PDB file of C-alpha atoms in Angstrom:
ATOM      1  CA  UNK A   1      50.206  86.078  75.702  1.00  0.00           C
ATOM      2  CA  UNK A   2      47.936  89.110  75.502  1.00  0.00           C
ATOM      3  CA  UNK A   3      48.448  91.650  78.276  1.00  0.00           C
ATOM      4  CA  UNK A   4      44.768  92.600  78.740  1.00  0.00           C
ATOM      5  CA  UNK A   5      45.650  96.199  79.530  1.00  0.00           C
ATOM      6  CA  UNK A   6      42.920  98.033  81.456  1.00  0.00           C
ATOM      7  CA  UNK A   7      42.446 101.756  81.836  1.00  0.00           C
ATOM      8  CA  UNK A   8      40.824 102.270  85.249  1.00  0.00           C
ATOM      9  CA  UNK A   9      39.079 105.629  85.607  1.00  0.00           C
ATOM     10  CA  UNK A  10      38.183 106.817  89.096  1.00  0.00           C
ATOM     11  CA  UNK A  11      35.338 109.048  90.256  1.00  0.00           C
ATOM     12  CA  UNK A  12      35.533 112.760  90.995  1.00  0.00           C
ATOM     13  CA  UNK A  13      32.776 114.753  89.294  1.00  0.00           C
ATOM     14  CA  UNK A  14      33.993 117.708  87.239  1.00  0.00           C
ATOM     15  CA  UNK A  15      37.566 116.613  87.892  1.00  0.00           C
ATOM     16  CA  UNK A  16      36.935 113.981  85.230  1.00  0.00           C
ATOM     17  CA  UNK A  17      38.310 116.543  82.768  1.00  0.00           C
ATOM     18  CA  UNK A  18      41.732 115.708  84.223  1.00  0.00           C
ATOM     19  CA  UNK A  19      41.257 112.173  82.937  1.00  0.00           C
ATOM     20  CA  UNK A  20      40.485 113.470  79.446  1.00  0.00           C
ATOM     21  CA  UNK A  21      43.880 115.164  79.275  1.00  0.00           C
ATOM     22  CA  UNK A  22      45.613 112.123  80.752  1.00  0.00           C
ATOM     23  CA  UNK A  23      43.922 109.848  78.211  1.00  0.00           C
ATOM     24  CA  UNK A  24      45.141 112.052  75.374  1.00  0.00           C
ATOM     25  CA  UNK A  25      48.710 111.719  76.668  1.00  0.00           C
ATOM     26  CA  UNK A  26      48.363 107.935  76.968  1.00  0.00           C
ATOM     27  CA  UNK A  27      46.968 107.502  73.471  1.00  0.00           C
ATOM     28  CA  UNK A  28      49.636 109.781  72.011  1.00  0.00           C
ATOM     29  CA  UNK A  29      52.233 107.591  73.716  1.00  0.00           C
ATOM     30  CA  UNK A  30      50.826 104.493  72.004  1.00  0.00           C
ATOM     31  CA  UNK A  31      48.900 102.850  74.858  1.00  0.00           C
ATOM     32  CA  UNK A  32      45.827 100.932  73.700  1.00  0.00           C
ATOM     33  CA  UNK A  33      43.445  99.468  76.297  1.00  0.00           C
ATOM     34  CA  UNK A  34      41.665  96.155  75.935  1.00  0.00           C
ATOM     35  CA  UNK A  35      39.381  97.055  78.836  1.00  0.00           C
ATOM     36  CA  UNK A  36      37.886 100.294  80.176  1.00  0.00           C
ATOM     37  CA  UNK A  37      36.637 100.281  83.783  1.00  0.00           C
ATOM     38  CA  UNK A  38      35.069 103.389  85.293  1.00  0.00           C
ATOM     39  CA  UNK A  39      33.358 104.666  88.400  1.00  0.00           C
ATOM     40  CA  UNK A  40      31.115 107.772  88.442  1.00  0.00           C
ATOM     41  CA  UNK A  41      32.541 110.412  86.073  1.00  0.00           C
ATOM     42  CA  UNK A  42      35.122 107.791  85.156  1.00  0.00           C
ATOM     43  CA  UNK A  43      32.230 105.567  84.052  1.00  0.00           C
ATOM     44  CA  UNK A  44      30.872 108.352  81.848  1.00  0.00           C
ATOM     45  CA  UNK A  45      34.333 108.899  80.338  1.00  0.00           C
ATOM     46  CA  UNK A  46      34.834 105.160  79.795  1.00  0.00           C
ATOM     47  CA  UNK A  47      31.425 104.702  78.150  1.00  0.00           C
ATOM     48  CA  UNK A  48      32.073 107.662  75.851  1.00  0.00           C
ATOM     49  CA  UNK A  49      35.403 106.185  74.731  1.00  0.00           C
ATOM     50  CA  UNK A  50      33.814 102.779  74.142  1.00  0.00           C
ATOM     51  CA  UNK A  51      31.168 104.484  71.994  1.00  0.00           C
ATOM     52  CA  UNK A  52      33.402 106.912  70.064  1.00  0.00           C
ATOM     53  CA  UNK A  53      36.677 105.011  70.077  1.00  0.00           C
ATOM     54  CA  UNK A  54      39.396 104.216  72.601  1.00  0.00           C
ATOM     55  CA  UNK A  55      41.810 106.397  70.679  1.00  0.00           C
ATOM     56  CA  UNK A  56      42.657 110.038  69.998  1.00  0.00           C
ATOM     57  CA  UNK A  57      39.497 110.591  67.947  1.00  0.00           C
ATOM     58  CA  UNK A  58      37.419 109.397  70.904  1.00  0.00           C
ATOM     59  CA  UNK A  59      39.279 111.733  73.265  1.00  0.00           C
ATOM     60  CA  UNK A  60      38.679 114.677  70.935  1.00  0.00           C
ATOM     61  CA  UNK A  61      34.943 113.893  70.907  1.00  0.00           C
ATOM     62  CA  UNK A  62      35.018 113.675  74.703  1.00  0.00           C
ATOM     63  CA  UNK A  63      36.724 117.069  74.965  1.00  0.00           C
ATOM     64  CA  UNK A  64      33.945 118.621  72.887  1.00  0.00           C
ATOM     65  CA  UNK A  65      31.304 117.175  75.190  1.00  0.00           C
ATOM     66  CA  UNK A  66      32.925 118.662  78.292  1.00  0.00           C
ATOM     67  CA  UNK A  67      32.305 122.062  76.749  1.00  0.00           C
ATOM     68  CA  UNK A  68      28.597 121.224  76.432  1.00  0.00           C
ATOM     69  CA  UNK A  69      28.403 119.801  79.964  1.00  0.00           C
ATOM     70  CA  UNK A  70      29.937 123.027  81.303  1.00  0.00           C
ATOM     71  CA  UNK A  71      27.128 124.976  79.648  1.00  0.00           C
ATOM     72  CA  UNK A  72      24.361 122.585  80.726  1.00  0.00           C
ATOM     73  CA  UNK A  73      24.840 122.998  84.533  1.00  0.00           C
ATOM     74  CA  UNK A  74      23.864 119.392  85.214  1.00  0.00           C
ATOM     75  CA  UNK A  75      25.023 119.476  88.863  1.00  0.00           C
ATOM     76  CA  UNK A  76      23.381 122.034  91.158  1.00  0.00           C
ATOM     77  CA  UNK A  77      26.081 123.936  93.137  1.00  0.00           C
ATOM     78  CA  UNK A  78      23.667 124.666  96.024  1.00  0.00           C
ATOM     79  CA  UNK A  79      24.881 121.736  98.102  1.00  0.00           C
ATOM     80  CA  UNK A  80      23.119 122.660 101.356  1.00  0.00           C
ATOM     81  CA  UNK A  81      19.754 123.084  99.632  1.00  0.00           C
ATOM     82  CA  UNK A  82      19.810 119.833  97.689  1.00  0.00           C
ATOM     83  CA  UNK A  83      21.172 117.935 100.718  1.00  0.00           C
ATOM     84  CA  UNK A  84      18.213 119.104 102.821  1.00  0.00           C
ATOM     85  CA  UNK A  85      15.881 118.121  99.991  1.00  0.00           C
ATOM     86  CA  UNK A  86      17.357 114.620  99.949  1.00  0.00           C
ATOM     87  CA  UNK A  87      17.220 114.289 103.750  1.00  0.00           C
ATOM     88  CA  UNK A  88      13.532 115.168 103.621  1.00  0.00           C
ATOM     89  CA  UNK A  89      12.965 112.135 101.390  1.00  0.00           C
ATOM     90  CA  UNK A  90      12.663 113.934  98.052  1.00  0.00           C
ATOM     91  CA  UNK A  91      15.118 112.255  95.685  1.00  0.00           C
ATOM     92  CA  UNK A  92      16.403 114.351  92.812  1.00  0.00           C
ATOM     93  CA  UNK A  93      14.730 112.436  89.989  1.00  0.00           C
ATOM     94  CA  UNK A  94      14.428 115.562  87.835  1.00  0.00           C
ATOM     95  CA  UNK A  95      18.207 116.001  87.658  1.00  0.00           C
ATOM     96  CA  UNK A  96      18.627 112.293  86.912  1.00  0.00           C
ATOM     97  CA  UNK A  97      16.156 112.538  84.023  1.00  0.00           C
ATOM     98  CA  UNK A  98      18.041 115.538  82.640  1.00  0.00           C
ATOM     99  CA  UNK A  99      21.303 113.612  82.632  1.00  0.00           C
ATOM    100  CA  UNK A 100      19.657 110.557  81.086  1.00  0.00           C
ATOM    101  CA  UNK A 101      18.231 112.663  78.256  1.00  0.00           C
ATOM    102  CA  UNK A 102      21.643 114.228  77.706  1.00  0.00           C
ATOM    103  CA  UNK A 103      23.347 110.816  77.497  1.00  0.00           C
ATOM    104  CA  UNK A 104      20.778 109.652  74.967  1.00  0.00           C
ATOM    105  CA  UNK A 105      21.551 112.666  72.754  1.00  0.00           C
ATOM    106  CA  UNK A 106      25.201 111.566  72.815  1.00  0.00           C
ATOM    107  CA  UNK A 107      24.266 108.151  71.451  1.00  0.00           C
ATOM    108  CA  UNK A 108      24.144 106.150  74.706  1.00  0.00           C
ATOM    109  CA  UNK A 109      20.592 105.040  73.970  1.00  0.00           C
ATOM    110  CA  UNK A 110      18.543 102.535  76.001  1.00  0.00           C
ATOM    111  CA  UNK A 111      19.087  99.795  73.412  1.00  0.00           C
ATOM    112  CA  UNK A 112      22.924  99.903  73.549  1.00  0.00           C
ATOM    113  CA  UNK A 113      24.396  96.836  75.262  1.00  0.00           C
ATOM    114  CA  UNK A 114      27.927  96.151  76.455  1.00  0.00           C
ATOM    115  CA  UNK A 115      28.282  93.507  73.775  1.00  0.00           C
ATOM    116  CA  UNK A 116      27.803  96.184  71.117  1.00  0.00           C
ATOM    117  CA  UNK A 117      31.392  97.454  71.530  1.00  0.00           C
ATOM    118  CA  UNK A 118      33.574  95.110  69.441  1.00  0.00           C
ATOM    119  CA  UNK A 119      36.945  96.828  69.889  1.00  0.00           C
ATOM    120  CA  UNK A 120      37.167  97.332  73.655  1.00  0.00           C
ATOM    121  CA  UNK A 121      35.463  95.788  76.681  1.00  0.00           C
ATOM    122  CA  UNK A 122      33.658  98.093  79.097  1.00  0.00           C
ATOM    123  CA  UNK A 123      32.773  97.804  82.786  1.00  0.00           C
ATOM    124  CA  UNK A 124      30.941 100.406  84.885  1.00  0.00           C
ATOM    125  CA  UNK A 125      30.811 100.278  88.669  1.00  0.00           C
ATOM    126  CA  UNK A 126      27.834 100.927  90.927  1.00  0.00           C
ATOM    127  CA  UNK A 127      27.213 100.364  94.653  1.00  0.00           C
ATOM    128  CA  UNK A 128      24.313  98.170  95.783  1.00  0.00           C
ATOM    129  CA  UNK A 129      22.803  99.685  98.938  1.00  0.00           C
ATOM    130  CA  UNK A 130      20.956  96.450  99.749  1.00  0.00           C
ATOM    131  CA  UNK A 131      23.886  94.017  99.627  1.00  0.00           C
ATOM    132  CA  UNK A 132      26.756  96.417 100.401  1.00  0.00           C
ATOM    133  CA  UNK A 133      28.652  95.115  97.362  1.00  0.00           C
ATOM    134  CA  UNK A 134      29.970  96.740  94.198  1.00  0.00           C
ATOM    135  CA  UNK A 135      27.939  96.099  91.049  1.00  0.00           C
ATOM    136  CA  UNK A 136      29.931  95.513  87.866  1.00  0.00           C
ATOM    137  CA  UNK A 137      27.849  96.455  84.846  1.00  0.00           C
ATOM    138  CA  UNK A 138      29.336  94.697  81.835  1.00  0.00           C
ATOM    139  CA  UNK A 139      29.971  91.310  83.396  1.00  0.00           C
ATOM    140  CA  UNK A 140      26.739  90.393  81.635  1.00  0.00           C
ATOM    141  CA  UNK A 141      27.282  91.661  78.061  1.00  0.00           C
ATOM    142  CA  UNK A 142      23.518  91.970  77.551  1.00  0.00           C
ATOM    143  CA  UNK A 143      23.142  94.683  80.207  1.00  0.00           C
ATOM    144  CA  UNK A 144      22.159  98.238  79.302  1.00  0.00           C
ATOM    145  CA  UNK A 145      25.078 100.658  79.070  1.00  0.00           C
ATOM    146  CA  UNK A 146      22.764 103.594  79.799  1.00  0.00           C
ATOM    147  CA  UNK A 147      21.578 101.952  83.024  1.00  0.00           C
ATOM    148  CA  UNK A 148      25.184 101.283  83.985  1.00  0.00           C
ATOM    149  CA  UNK A 149      26.214 104.904  83.502  1.00  0.00           C
ATOM    150  CA  UNK A 150      23.167 106.231  85.345  1.00  0.00           C
ATOM    151  CA  UNK A 151      23.811 103.915  88.297  1.00  0.00           C
ATOM    152  CA  UNK A 152      27.526 104.691  88.454  1.00  0.00           C
ATOM    153  CA  UNK A 153      27.027 108.485  88.469  1.00  0.00           C
ATOM    154  CA  UNK A 154      24.123 108.453  90.952  1.00  0.00           C
ATOM    155  CA  UNK A 155      25.949 110.433  93.623  1.00  0.00           C
ATOM    156  CA  UNK A 156      23.680 111.849  96.323  1.00  0.00           C
ATOM    157  CA  UNK A 157      22.387 114.431  96.793  1.00  0.00           C
ATOM    158  CA  UNK A 158      22.589 115.385  93.108  1.00  0.00           C
ATOM    159  CA  UNK A 159      21.191 112.263  91.443  1.00  0.00           C
ATOM    160  CA  UNK A 160      18.758 109.590  92.608  1.00  0.00           C
ATOM    161  CA  UNK A 161      19.869 105.940  92.918  1.00  0.00           C
ATOM    162  CA  UNK A 162      18.744 103.511  90.222  1.00  0.00           C
ATOM    163  CA  UNK A 163      16.007 101.123  91.350  1.00  0.00           C
ATOM    164  CA  UNK A 164      16.496  97.621  89.952  1.00  0.00           C
ATOM    165  CA  UNK A 165      14.729  94.419  91.036  1.00  0.00           C
ATOM    166  CA  UNK A 166      14.275  95.626  94.610  1.00  0.00           C
ATOM    167  CA  UNK A 167      17.810  97.005  94.844  1.00  0.00           C
ATOM    168  CA  UNK A 168      18.986 100.614  95.036  1.00  0.00           C
ATOM    169  CA  UNK A 169      22.202 101.178  93.085  1.00  0.00           C
ATOM    170  CA  UNK A 170      24.145 104.409  93.502  1.00  0.00           C
ATOM    171  CA  UNK A 171      27.500 105.949  92.612  1.00  0.00           C
ATOM    172  CA  UNK A 172      30.172 103.251  92.552  1.00  0.00           C
ATOM    173  CA  UNK A 173      32.559 105.527  94.424  1.00  0.00           C
ATOM    174  CA  UNK A 174      30.863 104.476  97.662  1.00  0.00           C
ATOM    175  CA  UNK A 175      32.602 101.081  97.448  1.00  0.00           C
ATOM    176  CA  UNK A 176      35.267 101.365  94.728  1.00  0.00           C
ATOM    177  CA  UNK A 177      36.150 104.901  93.694  1.00  0.00           C
ATOM    178  CA  UNK A 178      39.226 103.729  91.761  1.00  0.00           C
ATOM    179  CA  UNK A 179      37.899 100.375  90.525  1.00  0.00           C
ATOM    180  CA  UNK A 180      41.052  98.267  90.479  1.00  0.00           C
ATOM    181  CA  UNK A 181      39.394  95.220  92.041  1.00  0.00           C
ATOM    182  CA  UNK A 182      36.535  95.205  89.490  1.00  0.00           C
ATOM    183  CA  UNK A 183      39.145  95.437  86.712  1.00  0.00           C
ATOM    184  CA  UNK A 184      40.816  92.330  88.146  1.00  0.00           C
ATOM    185  CA  UNK A 185      37.460  90.534  88.126  1.00  0.00           C
ATOM    186  CA  UNK A 186      37.078  91.495  84.463  1.00  0.00           C
ATOM    187  CA  UNK A 187      40.397  89.839  83.646  1.00  0.00           C
ATOM    188  CA  UNK A 188      42.876  92.736  83.636  1.00  0.00           C
ATOM    189  CA  UNK A 189      46.516  91.625  83.601  1.00  0.00           C
ATOM    190  CA  UNK A 190      47.969  95.150  83.640  1.00  0.00           C
ATOM    191  CA  UNK A 191      46.320  98.373  84.778  1.00  0.00           C
ATOM    192  CA  UNK A 192      46.815 102.093  84.229  1.00  0.00           C
ATOM    193  CA  UNK A 193      44.784 103.782  86.973  1.00  0.00           C
ATOM    194  CA  UNK A 194      43.745 107.454  86.765  1.00  0.00           C
ATOM    195  CA  UNK A 195      42.853 108.597  90.291  1.00  0.00           C
ATOM    196  CA  UNK A 196      40.858 111.801  90.895  1.00  0.00           C
ATOM    197  CA  UNK A 197      40.605 111.507  94.681  1.00  0.00           C
ATOM    198  CA  UNK A 198      41.309 114.876  96.287  1.00  0.00           C
ATOM    199  CA  UNK A 199      41.372 116.047  99.931  1.00  0.00           C
ATOM    200  CA  UNK A 200      38.858 118.709  98.890  1.00  0.00           C
ATOM    201  CA  UNK A 201      36.261 116.050  98.099  1.00  0.00           C
ATOM    202  CA  UNK A 202      33.298 118.349  97.492  1.00  0.00           C
ATOM    203  CA  UNK A 203      33.988 122.057  97.431  1.00  0.00           C
ATOM    204  CA  UNK A 204      37.661 122.770  97.985  1.00  0.00           C
ATOM    205  CA  UNK A 205      36.715 124.912 101.002  1.00  0.00           C
ATOM    206  CA  UNK A 206      33.855 125.366 103.369  1.00  0.00           C
ATOM    207  CA  UNK A 207      32.727 126.507 106.800  1.00  0.00           C
ATOM    208  CA  UNK A 208      32.337 124.520 109.994  1.00  0.00           C
ATOM    209  CA  UNK A 209      32.353 120.745 109.777  1.00  0.00           C
ATOM    210  CA  UNK A 210      32.464 120.442 105.972  1.00  0.00           C
ATOM    211  CA  UNK A 211      36.273 120.499 105.532  1.00  0.00           C
ATOM    212  CA  UNK A 212      36.633 117.796 108.206  1.00  0.00           C
ATOM    213  CA  UNK A 213      34.065 115.603 106.442  1.00  0.00           C
ATOM    214  CA  UNK A 214      35.843 116.156 103.129  1.00  0.00           C
ATOM    215  CA  UNK A 215      39.113 115.099 104.706  1.00  0.00           C
ATOM    216  CA  UNK A 216      37.490 112.002 106.190  1.00  0.00           C
ATOM    217  CA  UNK A 217      36.018 110.986 102.835  1.00  0.00           C
ATOM    218  CA  UNK A 218      39.387 111.533 101.185  1.00  0.00           C
ATOM    219  CA  UNK A 219      41.151 109.192 103.617  1.00  0.00           C
ATOM    220  CA  UNK A 220      38.414 106.536 103.390  1.00  0.00           C
ATOM    221  CA  UNK A 221      38.715 106.507  99.606  1.00  0.00           C
ATOM    222  CA  UNK A 222      42.517 106.615  99.779  1.00  0.00           C
ATOM    223  CA  UNK A 223      42.558 103.598 102.099  1.00  0.00           C
ATOM    224  CA  UNK A 224      40.130 101.729  99.873  1.00  0.00           C
ATOM    225  CA  UNK A 225      42.320 102.416  96.844  1.00  0.00           C
ATOM    226  CA  UNK A 226      45.471 101.250  98.644  1.00  0.00           C
ATOM    227  CA  UNK A 227      43.788  97.938  99.521  1.00  0.00           C
ATOM    228  CA  UNK A 228      42.663  97.353  95.930  1.00  0.00           C
ATOM    229  CA  UNK A 229      46.146  98.082  94.578  1.00  0.00           C
ATOM    230  CA  UNK A 230      47.627  95.750  97.205  1.00  0.00           C
ATOM    231  CA  UNK A 231      45.250  93.029  96.008  1.00  0.00           C
ATOM    232  CA  UNK A 232      46.452  93.530  92.437  1.00  0.00           C
ATOM    233  CA  UNK A 233      50.061  93.269  93.603  1.00  0.00           C
ATOM    234  CA  UNK A 234      49.297  90.036  95.446  1.00  0.00           C
ATOM    235  CA  UNK A 235      47.829  88.665  92.206  1.00  0.00           C
ATOM    236  CA  UNK A 236      50.964  89.819  90.330  1.00  0.00           C
ATOM    237  CA  UNK A 237      49.030  92.372  88.263  1.00  0.00           C
ATOM    238  CA  UNK A 238      51.037  95.539  87.690  1.00  0.00           C
ATOM    239  CA  UNK A 239      49.216  98.802  88.469  1.00  0.00           C
ATOM    240  CA  UNK A 240      50.619 101.998  86.978  1.00  0.00           C
ATOM    241  CA  UNK A 241      49.123 104.650  89.244  1.00  0.00           C
ATOM    242  CA  UNK A 242      48.619 108.247  88.072  1.00  0.00           C
ATOM    243  CA  UNK A 243      47.370 110.760  90.634  1.00  0.00           C
ATOM    244  CA  UNK A 244      45.397 113.574  89.011  1.00  0.00           C
ATOM    245  CA  UNK A 245      44.836 116.695  91.096  1.00  0.00           C
ATOM    246  CA  UNK A 246      44.554 120.364  90.284  1.00  0.00           C
ATOM    247  CA  UNK A 247      45.636 123.491  92.108  1.00  0.00           C
ATOM    248  CA  UNK A 248      43.471 125.032  93.342  1.00  0.00           C
ATOM    249  CA  UNK A 249      41.082 122.102  93.912  1.00  0.00           C
ATOM    250  CA  UNK A 250      37.916 122.137  91.791  1.00  0.00           C
ATOM    251  CA  UNK A 251      34.454 121.398  93.268  1.00  0.00           C
ATOM    252  CA  UNK A 252      32.899 118.213  91.928  1.00  0.00           C
ATOM    253  CA  UNK A 253      30.000 120.186  90.376  1.00  0.00           C
ATOM    254  CA  UNK A 254      32.033 122.941  88.637  1.00  0.00           C
ATOM    255  CA  UNK A 255      32.711 121.969  85.009  1.00  0.00           C
ATOM    256  CA  UNK A 256      33.547 125.534  83.955  1.00  0.00           C
ATOM    257  CA  UNK A 257      37.306 124.991  84.309  1.00  0.00           C
ATOM    258  CA  UNK A 258      37.371 121.931  82.046  1.00  0.00           C
ATOM    259  CA  UNK A 259      39.941 123.368  79.625  1.00  0.00           C
ATOM    260  CA  UNK A 260      42.515 124.048  82.348  1.00  0.00           C
ATOM    261  CA  UNK A 261      41.841 120.635  83.886  1.00  0.00           C
ATOM    262  CA  UNK A 262      42.315 118.842  80.558  1.00  0.00           C
ATOM    263  CA  UNK A 263      45.675 120.570  80.126  1.00  0.00           C
ATOM    264  CA  UNK A 264      46.706 119.779  83.709  1.00  0.00           C
ATOM    265  CA  UNK A 265      45.757 116.125  83.276  1.00  0.00           C
ATOM    266  CA  UNK A 266      47.771 115.949  80.064  1.00  0.00           C
ATOM    267  CA  UNK A 267      50.856 117.389  81.752  1.00  0.00           C
ATOM    268  CA  UNK A 268      50.585 115.148  84.828  1.00  0.00           C
ATOM    269  CA  UNK A 269      50.204 111.986  82.756  1.00  0.00           C
ATOM    270  CA  UNK A 270      52.983 113.003  80.350  1.00  0.00           C
ATOM    271  CA  UNK A 271      55.403 113.181  83.272  1.00  0.00           C
ATOM    272  CA  UNK A 272      54.403 109.670  84.384  1.00  0.00           C
ATOM    273  CA  UNK A 273      54.504 107.950  80.996  1.00  0.00           C
ATOM    274  CA  UNK A 274      58.297 107.462  80.726  1.00  0.00           C
ATOM    275  CA  UNK A 275      58.241 105.632  84.057  1.00  0.00           C
ATOM    276  CA  UNK A 276      55.325 103.463  82.934  1.00  0.00           C
ATOM    277  CA  UNK A 277      57.116 102.508  79.734  1.00  0.00           C
ATOM    278  CA  UNK A 278      60.244 101.644  81.696  1.00  0.00           C
ATOM    279  CA  UNK A 279      58.244  99.524  84.181  1.00  0.00           C
ATOM    280  CA  UNK A 280      56.636  97.589  81.332  1.00  0.00           C
TER     281      UNK A 280
END
């Protein structure tokens, strides 16, 4: 019976480079996913692998793109300014359009559908602000991959939510930052989960109330992840959990350290792989 191995890629902005290194280690060790499930930056990484190959060649292409993202400055580091802009009712549609244009140049064009990937299944997670439920792009194979990526990465205040049929869909991390439960719904029978959640959720440091809010968000996401992994256990689906963090912590908008993060992710995953193989 086929295992239906899923790689589950969590959200974390620029820390997604850690996943790139971890993916390299997993592919080098011979792991081959049947399913890729991603939230936020994990969704972008998953879509790129589905497009370029869920293998070492795909990872190498992904590494090259992190270099370009670091130069493009797609996420404004002026958090206070863009937060005030959002609170005043001015959504950041310009930044969203920039990212959409960039994704199209990579080959994630508006006409690409989930059914167009014959070698690996793909699911991207958004959060529906009207229903309070996760949205799993890819359950319907005719859905647009570009729309799924744009919805999953729509983290305020940087990027505007996607408007769809009267619904507002934003970054999937709001409801499932490490999308184990969506992977179960997509039929995963075994999961390797790459978690980017970090106590320094936004900046790694900050004045006043910000560190306390970061800590609160960290624990909310941590609790959410624990519940999803517990659900998998109850359903007798094995979850191989890999925690990916850097020292010092990297702000979600700072892609300039991508090379160090890729190496760190590779080393962290390499240390976990013998245990995963033994557990299998």
